Coordinates of C-alpha atoms and ligand atoms in Angstrom, one line a residue:
M1 CA 3.3 -21.9 8.6
H2 CA 3.7 -21.3 4.6
T3 CA 5.2 -18.3 3.0
V4 CA 2.7 -16.0 2.1
H5 CA 3.7 -14.7 -1.2
S6 CA 6.3 -15.4 -4.1
T7 CA 7.7 -13.6 -7.5
P8 CA 7.2 -15.1 -10.4
S9 CA 10.3 -14.6 -13.3
I10 CA 8.5 -12.5 -15.6
G11 CA 9.3 -12.2 -19.5
L12 CA 8.7 -10.2 -22.0
T13 CA 7.9 -11.3 -25.9
S14 CA 7.1 -9.6 -28.4
R15 CA 6.0 -13.0 -30.6
P16 CA 2.1 -12.9 -31.9
S17 CA -0.6 -14.6 -29.3
P18 CA -0.4 -17.6 -30.8
D19 CA 3.3 -18.6 -30.1
V20 CA 2.8 -17.6 -26.8
D21 CA 3.9 -20.8 -24.9
S22 CA 1.7 -20.8 -20.7
D23 CA -0.7 -22.6 -19.0
L24 CA -3.3 -19.8 -19.0
L25 CA -3.1 -17.0 -21.8
V26 CA -4.4 -14.2 -20.0
I27 CA -6.7 -11.5 -22.6
P28 CA -8.2 -8.3 -21.3
V29 CA -11.5 -7.9 -23.6
F30 CA -13.5 -5.0 -23.9
E31 CA -16.9 -5.2 -24.5
D32 CA -18.9 -4.7 -28.3
D33 CA -14.6 -5.6 -29.2
D34 CA -14.3 -7.8 -32.6
L35 CA -11.1 -8.9 -30.9
G36 CA -9.5 -7.5 -34.3
D37 CA -5.6 -8.7 -33.5
L38 CA -6.4 -11.8 -32.7
A39 CA -7.5 -13.6 -35.7
G40 CA -8.1 -17.4 -35.4
L41 CA -8.8 -17.1 -31.4
D42 CA -12.0 -18.0 -31.9
E43 CA -11.1 -21.1 -33.5
A44 CA -8.8 -22.0 -32.0
S45 CA -11.4 -22.2 -29.1
G46 CA -13.6 -24.3 -31.7
G47 CA -15.7 -21.7 -32.3
D48 CA -16.3 -22.2 -28.1
I49 CA -15.9 -18.0 -27.2
G50 CA -17.8 -16.8 -30.4
R51 CA -20.9 -18.6 -28.7
A52 CA -20.0 -17.7 -25.4
R53 CA -20.0 -14.5 -26.1
A54 CA -23.5 -14.7 -28.7
R55 CA -25.0 -16.6 -25.7
G56 CA -24.0 -13.6 -23.5
E57 CA -22.4 -16.1 -21.0
F58 CA -19.7 -13.3 -22.2
R59 CA -19.5 -9.8 -22.8
G60 CA -16.7 -8.1 -21.4
K61 CA -18.0 -6.4 -18.7
A62 CA -15.7 -5.6 -16.3
F63 CA -13.9 -8.3 -14.8
D64 CA -16.2 -10.7 -16.0
V65 CA -13.6 -14.4 -17.1
L66 CA -13.8 -16.9 -19.5
V67 CA -11.6 -19.9 -19.5
T68 CA -11.5 -22.1 -22.6
P69 CA -8.9 -24.4 -24.4
V70 CA -7.5 -23.4 -27.5
R71 CA -6.0 -26.3 -30.2
G72 CA -3.1 -24.9 -32.4
W73 CA -1.8 -22.3 -30.0
K74 CA 1.3 -22.7 -27.7
A75 CA -0.6 -21.7 -24.8
T76 CA -3.1 -24.6 -23.2
R77 CA -6.3 -22.3 -22.0
V78 CA -7.2 -18.6 -22.9
A79 CA -8.9 -16.4 -20.1
L80 CA -10.9 -14.1 -21.7
I81 CA -11.0 -10.8 -18.7
G82 CA -13.2 -8.5 -19.5
M83 CA -12.5 -5.0 -19.0
G84 CA -15.4 -2.7 -19.5
P85 CA -16.2 0.2 -22.4
R86 CA -12.8 0.3 -24.1
G87 CA -13.6 4.2 -24.0
E88 CA -13.0 4.2 -20.2
F89 CA -10.0 1.8 -20.4
A90 CA -7.1 2.9 -17.9
L91 CA -3.9 1.9 -17.0
D92 CA -5.6 0.9 -13.7
Q93 CA -7.9 -2.0 -15.4
L94 CA -4.8 -3.4 -17.3
R95 CA -3.7 -3.9 -13.3
R96 CA -6.5 -5.2 -12.4
A97 CA -6.2 -7.8 -15.6
A98 CA -2.8 -9.0 -14.2
I99 CA -4.1 -9.6 -11.5
A100 CA -7.9 -11.4 -11.8
G101 CA -5.7 -13.1 -14.7
G102 CA -3.1 -14.5 -12.3
L103 CA -5.6 -14.8 -9.3
A104 CA -7.5 -16.8 -12.0
A105 CA -4.5 -19.2 -12.7
R106 CA -4.1 -20.5 -9.7
Q107 CA -6.7 -20.9 -8.8
R108 CA -6.6 -24.3 -11.6
R109 CA -3.3 -24.4 -10.3
M110 CA -1.7 -23.8 -13.2
T111 CA 1.8 -22.2 -12.6
R112 CA 2.6 -20.5 -16.2
V113 CA 1.1 -17.3 -17.2
A114 CA 1.0 -14.8 -20.3
I115 CA -0.5 -11.6 -20.6
V116 CA -1.8 -9.8 -23.9
Q117 CA -1.7 -6.1 -24.1
R118 CA -3.9 -5.3 -26.6
S119 CA -3.5 -3.2 -29.3
G120 CA -5.0 0.4 -29.6
T121 CA -5.5 0.8 -26.5
G122 CA -3.1 4.2 -26.5
L123 CA -0.8 2.6 -23.9
P124 CA 2.6 3.2 -23.6
S125 CA 4.1 -0.1 -24.2
E126 CA 6.3 0.3 -20.9
R127 CA 3.3 1.8 -18.7
A128 CA 1.7 -0.9 -19.9
A129 CA 4.4 -3.9 -19.1
Q130 CA 4.8 -2.1 -15.7
A131 CA 1.0 -2.1 -15.1
M132 CA 0.7 -5.8 -15.5
A133 CA 3.9 -7.0 -14.1
E134 CA 2.9 -5.7 -11.1
G135 CA -0.5 -7.8 -11.5
V136 CA 0.9 -10.9 -11.1
V137 CA 3.6 -10.4 -8.2
L138 CA 0.5 -8.8 -6.3
A139 CA -2.3 -12.0 -7.2
N140 CA 0.7 -14.4 -5.9
F141 CA 0.6 -13.7 -2.2
D142 CA -1.4 -15.6 0.4
A143 CA -3.3 -14.2 3.2
A144 CA -4.6 -17.8 5.0
P145 CA -0.5 -19.0 6.4
Y146 CA -1.6 -20.3 9.4
K147 CA -3.6 -23.6 7.0
T148 CA -2.2 -26.9 7.7
T149 CA -4.9 -28.4 6.2
E150 CA -5.4 -27.3 2.6
P151 CA -3.6 -28.7 -0.3
P152 CA 0.0 -26.8 -0.6
V153 CA -0.7 -23.3 -2.4
V154 CA 0.4 -23.3 -5.9
W155 CA 2.0 -20.6 -7.2
L156 CA 2.9 -18.2 -10.9
E157 CA 6.8 -19.5 -11.7
E158 CA 6.6 -18.0 -14.9
V159 CA 5.0 -15.3 -16.8
A160 CA 5.1 -13.8 -19.9
L161 CA 4.0 -10.5 -21.0
R162 CA 3.2 -9.9 -24.8
V163 CA 4.0 -6.1 -25.6
D164 CA 4.7 -4.7 -28.7
G165 CA 8.2 -4.3 -29.4
E166 CA 11.6 -5.0 -27.3
S167 CA 13.9 -2.2 -25.8
P168 CA 16.3 -1.9 -22.8
A169 CA 13.4 1.1 -21.3
L170 CA 10.5 -2.2 -21.6
A171 CA 12.7 -4.4 -19.5
R172 CA 13.2 -1.7 -16.9
A173 CA 9.6 -1.4 -16.3
V174 CA 8.9 -5.0 -15.8
D175 CA 11.6 -4.7 -13.0
R176 CA 10.5 -2.2 -11.8
G177 CA 6.8 -3.3 -11.5
R178 CA 8.5 -6.9 -10.6
V179 CA 10.4 -4.6 -7.7
L180 CA 7.0 -2.7 -6.8
G181 CA 4.9 -5.9 -6.1
E182 CA 6.8 -8.0 -4.4
C183 CA 7.2 -4.7 -2.0
S184 CA 3.7 -4.2 -1.5
N185 CA 3.5 -8.2 -1.1
L186 CA 6.4 -7.8 2.0
A187 CA 4.0 -5.2 3.6
R188 CA 1.4 -7.3 3.1
E189 CA 2.6 -9.9 4.6
L190 CA 3.0 -8.0 7.6
C191 CA 0.0 -6.3 7.5
N192 CA -1.3 -10.1 7.8
E193 CA 0.7 -11.1 10.8
P194 CA -1.2 -11.3 13.9
G195 CA -0.2 -9.0 17.7
N196 CA 1.1 -12.5 18.9
S197 CA 3.3 -12.7 16.5
L198 CA 4.0 -9.7 14.8
T199 CA 5.5 -7.7 18.5
P200 CA 7.0 -3.9 17.8
R201 CA 10.1 -6.1 18.5
V202 CA 9.5 -7.9 15.9
F203 CA 8.4 -5.1 13.9
A204 CA 11.7 -3.4 14.1
D205 CA 13.8 -7.5 13.5
R206 CA 11.8 -7.7 10.1
A207 CA 12.5 -4.2 9.7
R208 CA 16.4 -3.7 9.9
A209 CA 16.5 -7.2 8.3
M210 CA 14.0 -6.0 5.2
A211 CA 15.8 -2.6 5.1
T212 CA 19.4 -3.8 5.3
A213 CA 18.3 -6.8 1.9
A214 CA 17.5 -3.3 0.0
G215 CA 20.5 -1.9 0.8
L216 CA 19.3 1.0 3.0
K217 CA 20.4 2.7 6.3
V218 CA 18.6 1.7 8.9
E219 CA 18.7 2.2 13.2
V220 CA 16.3 1.0 15.8
L221 CA 15.8 3.2 18.9
D222 CA 14.9 1.3 22.1
E223 CA 12.7 2.4 24.5
T224 CA 16.6 4.3 26.3
R225 CA 17.0 6.7 23.1
I226 CA 12.9 7.0 22.6
A227 CA 13.0 8.7 26.5
E228 CA 16.8 10.7 25.6
L229 CA 14.3 12.3 22.8
R230 CA 11.2 13.3 25.1
M231 CA 9.0 11.4 22.9
G232 CA 6.1 11.6 25.4
L233 CA 3.4 11.0 22.9
L234 CA 5.1 7.4 22.0
L235 CA 5.7 6.6 25.3
G236 CA 2.3 7.8 26.3
V237 CA 1.8 5.3 24.4
A238 CA 3.6 2.3 25.0
R239 CA 3.2 2.8 29.3
G240 CA 0.2 0.3 29.2
S241 CA 2.0 -2.8 27.3
Q242 CA 4.2 -4.8 28.4
E243 CA 6.4 -4.2 24.8
P244 CA 8.3 -1.3 24.9
P245 CA 7.5 0.7 22.3
W246 CA 10.8 1.4 19.2
L247 CA 11.9 3.9 17.0
I248 CA 12.5 2.7 13.5
V249 CA 14.5 4.3 11.0
L250 CA 15.6 4.5 7.4
R251 CA 17.2 5.9 5.0
H252 CA 17.7 6.0 1.6
E253 CA 21.4 8.2 0.0
P254 CA 21.4 7.4 -3.6
D255 CA 24.5 8.4 -4.8
R256 CA 23.7 11.2 -6.9
A257 CA 20.7 12.2 -5.1
I258 CA 19.0 15.8 -6.8
D259 CA 20.0 18.9 -4.6
G260 CA 17.8 20.4 -2.4
P261 CA 14.7 17.7 -1.0
V262 CA 14.4 15.3 1.0
L263 CA 11.1 13.0 1.3
G264 CA 10.6 12.4 4.9
L265 CA 8.1 8.6 5.4
V266 CA 6.4 8.8 8.2
G267 CA 3.9 5.7 9.6
K268 CA 1.6 4.4 12.1
G269 CA 3.2 0.9 13.8
V270 CA 0.7 0.1 16.3
T271 CA 0.7 -3.4 15.9
F272 CA -1.9 -4.2 18.3
D273 CA -5.0 -1.2 18.8
T274 CA -7.1 -2.3 21.8
G275 CA -8.2 1.5 22.2
G276 CA -6.1 1.4 25.6
I277 CA -8.5 2.3 28.9
S278 CA -10.9 3.9 26.2
I279 CA -11.4 0.1 25.4
K280 CA -12.8 -0.6 21.9
P281 CA -15.8 -3.2 22.0
A282 CA -14.4 -7.0 21.3
E283 CA -16.5 -7.1 18.1
N284 CA -14.1 -6.6 15.1
M285 CA -11.0 -5.8 18.0
D286 CA -9.4 -8.3 16.0
K287 CA -8.7 -6.5 13.1
M288 CA -7.0 -4.0 14.8
K289 CA -4.3 -6.4 13.9
D290 CA -3.8 -4.4 11.2
D291 CA -2.8 -1.4 12.6
M292 CA 0.9 -1.0 11.7
A293 CA -0.3 -1.3 7.6
G294 CA 0.5 2.5 7.5
G295 CA 4.5 1.8 8.9
A296 CA 5.0 -2.1 7.2
A297 CA 3.7 0.9 3.7
V298 CA 6.7 3.2 4.4
L299 CA 9.0 -0.1 5.1
G300 CA 8.2 -1.9 2.0
A301 CA 8.1 2.1 -0.3
M302 CA 11.4 2.4 1.6
A303 CA 12.9 -1.0 0.2
A304 CA 11.7 0.2 -2.9
I305 CA 12.3 2.9 -3.9
S306 CA 15.8 1.7 -2.6
R307 CA 16.1 -1.3 -5.5
L308 CA 15.2 0.9 -7.7
R309 CA 17.3 4.2 -6.7
A310 CA 15.2 6.7 -6.6
P311 CA 16.9 10.2 -7.3
V312 CA 15.6 11.6 -4.4
R313 CA 16.7 11.4 -0.7
C314 CA 14.5 9.8 1.9
V315 CA 14.3 9.7 5.7
A316 CA 11.9 7.2 7.4
V317 CA 10.2 7.2 10.7
I318 CA 8.2 4.3 12.3
P319 CA 7.5 4.3 15.9
T320 CA 6.3 1.1 16.7
T321 CA 4.2 0.2 20.0
E322 CA 1.2 -1.6 21.2
N323 CA -1.8 0.3 22.1
M324 CA -3.4 -1.9 25.6
P325 CA -4.9 -1.3 29.1
G326 CA -2.5 -2.5 31.5
G327 CA -2.6 -0.9 34.7
R328 CA 0.3 1.8 34.3
A329 CA -1.6 2.5 30.7
I330 CA -2.2 6.2 30.0
K331 CA -5.9 7.2 31.1
P332 CA -8.0 9.7 29.5
G333 CA -7.4 13.2 31.0
D334 CA -3.9 12.8 31.2
I335 CA -1.4 15.3 30.2
L336 CA 2.0 14.7 28.0
T337 CA 4.1 16.4 26.8
S338 CA 5.6 15.9 22.5
A339 CA 9.2 15.7 21.9
E340 CA 8.3 19.1 20.0
G341 CA 7.9 20.5 23.8
K342 CA 3.9 20.8 22.7
T343 CA 1.3 19.3 25.8
V344 CA -1.9 17.2 24.9
E345 CA -4.6 16.5 26.7
V346 CA -5.6 12.8 25.9
L347 CA -9.1 12.3 26.4
N348 CA -9.6 9.6 24.6
T349 CA -7.0 6.4 24.4
D350 CA -8.2 5.1 21.5
A351 CA -6.5 8.3 19.6
E352 CA -3.3 6.5 19.9
G353 CA -1.6 6.9 16.1
R354 CA -1.9 10.5 15.8
L355 CA 0.3 10.6 19.4
I356 CA 2.7 8.7 18.3
L357 CA 3.0 9.6 14.6
G358 CA 3.1 13.7 16.1
D359 CA 6.4 12.2 18.2
G360 CA 7.8 10.3 14.6
V361 CA 6.8 13.6 12.7
W362 CA 9.1 15.9 15.1
Y363 CA 11.8 13.7 14.6
A364 CA 11.4 13.1 11.0
R365 CA 11.7 17.1 10.2
Q366 CA 15.1 16.5 13.0
L367 CA 16.6 14.5 10.7
G368 CA 16.7 16.8 7.0
A369 CA 12.8 16.2 6.2
T370 CA 12.2 18.9 3.6
H371 CA 9.0 17.0 2.1
L372 CA 7.0 15.7 4.1
V373 CA 3.9 12.2 4.1
D374 CA 2.9 10.0 6.9
V375 CA 0.4 6.8 6.1
A376 CA -1.6 5.5 9.0
T377 CA -4.9 3.5 10.0
L378 CA -5.4 6.4 11.7
T379 CA -9.3 6.9 11.9
G380 CA -13.1 5.3 11.8
A381 CA -14.3 8.5 10.5
C382 CA -12.8 8.4 7.0
V383 CA -14.4 5.1 6.6
V384 CA -17.2 6.4 6.8
A385 CA -17.1 9.3 4.6
L386 CA -14.6 7.8 2.0
G387 CA -15.6 4.2 2.3
K388 CA -13.0 1.1 1.6
T389 CA -12.0 2.0 -1.4
T390 CA -10.4 5.3 -1.1
T391 CA -7.8 6.8 0.9
G392 CA -7.8 10.3 2.7
L393 CA -5.5 12.9 1.9
F394 CA -5.1 15.8 3.7
G395 CA -2.0 18.3 3.8
R396 CA -0.8 21.7 2.7
P397 CA -0.4 23.2 0.6
D398 CA -2.7 21.7 -1.8
S399 CA -0.1 21.8 -4.5
W400 CA 2.2 19.0 -2.4
V401 CA -0.6 16.7 -1.7
E402 CA -2.0 16.9 -5.4
Q403 CA 1.5 16.0 -6.4
V404 CA 0.9 12.7 -4.0
R405 CA -2.8 12.7 -5.5
R406 CA -1.3 12.0 -8.6
A407 CA 1.8 9.4 -7.3
S408 CA -1.5 7.4 -6.1
D409 CA -3.6 7.7 -9.3
R410 CA -0.1 5.8 -11.4
A411 CA 0.3 3.2 -9.1
G412 CA -3.6 2.6 -8.8
D413 CA -4.2 3.1 -5.4
R414 CA -6.9 5.3 -5.0
S415 CA -7.1 8.5 -2.9
W416 CA -9.0 11.6 -2.5
P417 CA -8.7 15.2 -1.2
M418 CA -10.3 16.2 2.4
P419 CA -10.0 20.0 3.4
V420 CA -7.7 21.2 6.6
F421 CA -9.3 24.6 7.6
D422 CA -8.5 26.1 10.5
D423 CA -12.2 26.3 11.4
Y424 CA -12.1 22.7 12.6
K425 CA -8.9 23.5 15.2
E426 CA -11.1 24.9 17.5
L427 CA -12.2 21.3 17.7
L428 CA -9.6 20.5 19.6
K429 CA -8.8 23.5 22.5
S430 CA -8.0 21.8 25.7
E431 CA -9.0 23.6 28.8
I432 CA -5.7 23.1 30.4
A433 CA -2.9 21.5 27.7
D434 CA -2.1 22.7 24.0
F435 CA -4.8 20.4 22.7
T436 CA -6.7 17.4 23.1
N437 CA -5.8 14.6 21.2
T438 CA -10.3 13.4 20.1
G439 CA -12.3 16.7 18.3
G440 CA -15.5 14.0 19.0
R441 CA -17.5 12.7 15.8
A442 CA -18.0 15.4 13.3
G443 CA -14.9 16.0 10.6
G444 CA -13.0 13.3 12.5
A445 CA -10.6 12.0 10.2
I446 CA -10.3 16.2 9.9
T447 CA -9.3 16.9 12.9
G448 CA -7.2 13.7 13.4
A449 CA -4.8 15.1 10.6
L450 CA -5.0 18.9 12.4
F451 CA -3.4 17.3 15.6
I452 CA -0.8 15.8 12.8
K453 CA -0.9 19.3 11.1
E454 CA 0.8 21.1 14.2
F455 CA 4.0 18.9 14.9
T456 CA 5.0 19.1 10.8
G457 CA 6.1 22.6 11.3
D458 CA 5.8 24.6 8.1
L459 CA 6.9 21.9 5.7
P460 CA 5.1 21.0 3.1
W461 CA 2.9 17.8 4.8
T462 CA 0.4 14.9 2.8
H463 CA -1.1 12.6 5.7
M464 CA -2.9 9.6 4.0
D465 CA -5.7 8.2 6.3
I466 CA -5.4 4.8 5.6
A467 CA -8.1 2.8 7.3
G468 CA -10.8 1.8 5.0
T469 CA -7.6 0.7 2.7
A470 CA -5.8 -1.1 4.0
W471 CA -7.4 -4.5 4.5
A472 CA -9.9 -5.6 1.9
E473 CA -13.2 -7.4 3.7
D474 CA -15.2 -8.6 0.4
A475 CA -13.3 -10.8 -2.6
K476 CA -13.2 -9.1 -6.2
P477 CA -11.5 -11.1 -8.6
Y478 CA -8.9 -8.5 -8.4
Q479 CA -8.5 -7.8 -5.0
P480 CA -8.5 -11.3 -2.5
K481 CA -10.0 -10.8 1.1
G482 CA -6.7 -9.4 3.2
P483 CA -4.0 -6.7 3.3
T484 CA -4.0 -4.7 0.4
G485 CA -0.1 -2.8 0.0
V486 CA -2.0 0.5 0.0
A487 CA 0.5 3.4 -0.1
V488 CA 3.6 1.7 -1.0
R489 CA 3.7 1.5 -4.7
T490 CA 2.2 5.5 -4.5
L491 CA 5.4 6.5 -2.0
A492 CA 7.8 4.7 -4.3
E493 CA 5.9 6.4 -7.3
L494 CA 6.4 10.0 -5.8
A495 CA 10.3 9.4 -4.5
L496 CA 11.0 8.1 -8.1
D497 CA 9.6 11.3 -9.7
G498 CA 11.0 13.7 -7.6
D499 CA 12.9 15.0 -10.1
S500 CA 9.7 16.8 -10.9
W501 CA 9.1 17.8 -7.4
G502 CA 11.9 18.1 -5.7
K503 CA 13.1 21.3 -7.7
L504 CA 10.1 23.1 -7.2
Ligands
BES1 N1 -6.5 2.4 14.6 C1 -7.9 3.1 14.4 C2 -8.3 3.7 13.7 C3 -9.5 2.9 13.0 C4 -10.7 2.3 12.9 C5 -8.7 2.0 12.1 C6 -11.5 1.6 12.3 C7 -9.4 1.5 10.8 C8 -10.6 0.5 10.8 C9 -7.2 4.6 15.6 O1 -6.5 4.3 16.5 C10 -9.0 4.4 16.7 O2 -9.1 4.2 17.3 N2 -9.7 5.8 16.4 C11 -9.9 6.2 16.6 C12 -10.4 7.7 17.0 C13 -11.5 8.4 17.6 C14 -11.3 7.8 19.5 C15 -11.1 10.1 17.8 C16 -11.9 5.6 16.3 O3 -11.3 6.4 14.6 O4 -13.1 5.4 16.8
MN2 MN1 -7.2 3.5 18.2
ZN3 ZN1 -4.6 2.6 16.1

């Protein structure tokens, strides 16, 4: 197996673009762009750029790419990346341009890239620098580590970001972007691992190593301890597997923490979901190796939170288990008792994520969380509702959900709010226990969220359903097929912004 990601060195420069040295100089270009701030570019390309634009070969439509050699400039070639209309430009476009440029360089076996921030976009240089740094690191990910017959993977090694000005704030922004990109890649790496290599035991070991390296406090509770805590939901799901469950607990306790708030992050860590006795069809079951993407996102986010010294205290809880149909597995109709004491009639053993999260969320409250966010590949229904590019947000109060939504905006993780009206609760009514674990097809993503809500006490809580967004099925110029690392940057941005919501 070869390595899956690599973090390049990233430097800043304010030199004129012709003086920026690289194999590939990446230039975002708008539709109807006069390239006024890049005097001499067309001449340097021997008129190639002008001709390509006149012919309509390159019109600046979103993520069009034109690579052409340049003479008299320090760079060997330039890559124009289409950005669409200037009026629709946003920070996320720039991050994606950096990814597309980085991927284009790697495809051409180039290791030194530079990216130009265009003038007149209205973006503060710090935000631009952070997004570009995130982008180039995200471009340095390879999802096929078990291929033994392909030529070795090429990594970006040296990156220069061309922005206006130089300041300590800019350098910090680059550092922030680099760490956020790297921690996203760590989560992607774990998601990409198949179920036979990333078992719950291995996930817990990897979490311990990653957390320690990032300066977090880490504790891994074993099955005995989980039983002492009476986590009947987590134990119930784990019964069908030969592998015992583990409960990963991470803590970020900064020196001068904001007084009061404790962010509680909870991630679903099902390392493989067969559905259990309510077994899934064979087709696409292999996809269920990424059913720990929520747990990996929480782990990656906590590493970033610690490395970037977020001002708010955080606790993270990641219950990890397999969902298997072994001889001792739970059966439809079985009743489980949660650590909180509430009873659940398990109508479908494939609705296992909400079960383990129920105990996980409860435990985050025991550890002192004041604000909760859980992340899970929870429901196929969420994919039906929002598709493959938007994460579903659920929770209460609206103001807390909105904080998470805004953090996801800054992070470039698209998300959108969904309702959790009490009217849906009757769908979880049980004849025999406090509630069931499934509410049927209608509103399936919402009833999944409502189940978790039962365990949140009265804390502010947001649930992120990443079933659609954790894995990219189609390659895009700015997003290769495979694990996306969704929610890592959202959760980190949320914690980094603790100053603003922590005092609410
Ligand atoms: N891990 C799945 C959800 C999922 C489905 C993730 C598709 C990614 C893609 C989850 O454990 C599950 O099986 N959910 C069931 C719930 C149902 C039984 C109420 C589902 O969505 O079908
Ligand atoms: Mn399932
Ligand atoms: Zn699942």
